């Protein structure tokens, strides 16, 4: 696209991820079916601005799990530019997340193991002094959200 076209085709629209608020909330997360993959916070799709260039939707799906605020600017640009390696990392991230959710469901519903023991299983390979209590509690909360959502379905 030429420089002149960029100036004239730079139509802004409300962000379809956060609906123009600049942040995603639980309603947005539920609407996009990302209950176990995102948490509320600043919108990574519009960078918290509430609006996007209209052509962004043709470049990357609004519900791309990998596109979060944790991504570096460089990785974000690669992902939006459809870089093959960035797409592979996004696929790997999605697969790993899905696998973790499936493993937790299996351990809890088939193995009858509670969230504390499941969390212990996942941090077992780490040095106990490296595990922050806050991080461990966040892991337990996440595991409990997986169990709760599965119970609702």
PDB file of C-alpha atoms in Angstrom, residues 1-54:
ATOM      1  CA  UNK A   1       0.000   0.000   0.000  1.00  0.00           C
ATOM      2  CA  UNK A   2       1.390   3.346  -0.969  1.00  0.00           C
ATOM      3  CA  UNK A   3       1.972   6.155   1.492  1.00  0.00           C
ATOM      4  CA  UNK A   4      -0.899   8.181   0.032  1.00  0.00           C
ATOM      5  CA  UNK A   5      -3.301   5.228   0.362  1.00  0.00           C
ATOM      6  CA  UNK A   6      -2.298   4.795   3.987  1.00  0.00           C
ATOM      7  CA  UNK A   7      -3.293   8.383   4.746  1.00  0.00           C
ATOM      8  CA  UNK A   8      -6.662   8.081   3.039  1.00  0.00           C
ATOM      9  CA  UNK A   9      -7.550   4.486   3.947  1.00  0.00           C
ATOM     10  CA  UNK A  10      -6.826   4.861   7.625  1.00  0.00           C
ATOM     11  CA  UNK A  11     -10.458   4.664   8.724  1.00  0.00           C
ATOM     12  CA  UNK A  12     -10.844   4.098  12.456  1.00  0.00           C
ATOM     13  CA  UNK A  13     -13.555   1.862  13.881  1.00  0.00           C
ATOM     14  CA  UNK A  14     -14.479   0.750  17.395  1.00  0.00           C
ATOM     15  CA  UNK A  15     -12.342  -2.161  18.493  1.00  0.00           C
ATOM     16  CA  UNK A  16     -14.291  -5.403  18.023  1.00  0.00           C
ATOM     17  CA  UNK A  17     -12.481  -7.070  20.921  1.00  0.00           C
ATOM     18  CA  UNK A  18     -13.236  -4.540  23.674  1.00  0.00           C
ATOM     19  CA  UNK A  19     -16.165  -2.836  21.867  1.00  0.00           C
ATOM     20  CA  UNK A  20     -14.437   0.539  22.089  1.00  0.00           C
ATOM     21  CA  UNK A  21     -13.808   0.553  25.859  1.00  0.00           C
ATOM     22  CA  UNK A  22     -10.034   0.115  25.637  1.00  0.00           C
ATOM     23  CA  UNK A  23     -10.100  -2.869  27.972  1.00  0.00           C
ATOM     24  CA  UNK A  24     -11.570  -6.351  27.881  1.00  0.00           C
ATOM     25  CA  UNK A  25     -13.886  -7.388  30.682  1.00  0.00           C
ATOM     26  CA  UNK A  26     -15.429 -10.755  31.528  1.00  0.00           C
ATOM     27  CA  UNK A  27     -18.346 -10.076  29.155  1.00  0.00           C
ATOM     28  CA  UNK A  28     -15.938  -9.547  26.248  1.00  0.00           C
ATOM     29  CA  UNK A  29     -13.967 -12.634  27.207  1.00  0.00           C
ATOM     30  CA  UNK A  30     -17.123 -14.732  27.357  1.00  0.00           C
ATOM     31  CA  UNK A  31     -18.431 -13.297  24.048  1.00  0.00           C
ATOM     32  CA  UNK A  32     -15.137 -14.240  22.356  1.00  0.00           C
ATOM     33  CA  UNK A  33     -15.037 -17.672  24.072  1.00  0.00           C
ATOM     34  CA  UNK A  34     -11.708 -17.038  25.795  1.00  0.00           C
ATOM     35  CA  UNK A  35     -12.808 -17.684  29.391  1.00  0.00           C
ATOM     36  CA  UNK A  36      -9.794 -19.851  30.201  1.00  0.00           C
ATOM     37  CA  UNK A  37      -7.302 -18.026  28.030  1.00  0.00           C
ATOM     38  CA  UNK A  38      -7.598 -14.348  28.946  1.00  0.00           C
ATOM     39  CA  UNK A  39      -8.218 -12.244  32.012  1.00  0.00           C
ATOM     40  CA  UNK A  40      -9.703  -8.752  32.128  1.00  0.00           C
ATOM     41  CA  UNK A  41      -7.336  -5.903  31.402  1.00  0.00           C
ATOM     42  CA  UNK A  42      -6.117  -3.523  28.760  1.00  0.00           C
ATOM     43  CA  UNK A  43      -7.140  -4.560  25.250  1.00  0.00           C
ATOM     44  CA  UNK A  44      -4.224  -5.953  23.248  1.00  0.00           C
ATOM     45  CA  UNK A  45      -6.086  -5.674  19.957  1.00  0.00           C
ATOM     46  CA  UNK A  46      -6.391  -1.870  20.061  1.00  0.00           C
ATOM     47  CA  UNK A  47      -3.566  -1.299  22.592  1.00  0.00           C
ATOM     48  CA  UNK A  48      -6.099   0.174  25.003  1.00  0.00           C
ATOM     49  CA  UNK A  49      -7.169   2.929  22.599  1.00  0.00           C
ATOM     50  CA  UNK A  50     -10.695   1.669  21.960  1.00  0.00           C
ATOM     51  CA  UNK A  51     -10.406   1.916  18.192  1.00  0.00           C
ATOM     52  CA  UNK A  52      -8.421   0.278  15.423  1.00  0.00           C
ATOM     53  CA  UNK A  53      -7.608   0.868  11.775  1.00  0.00           C
ATOM     54  CA  UNK A  54     -10.379  -0.852   9.840  1.00  0.00           C
TER      55      UNK A  54
END
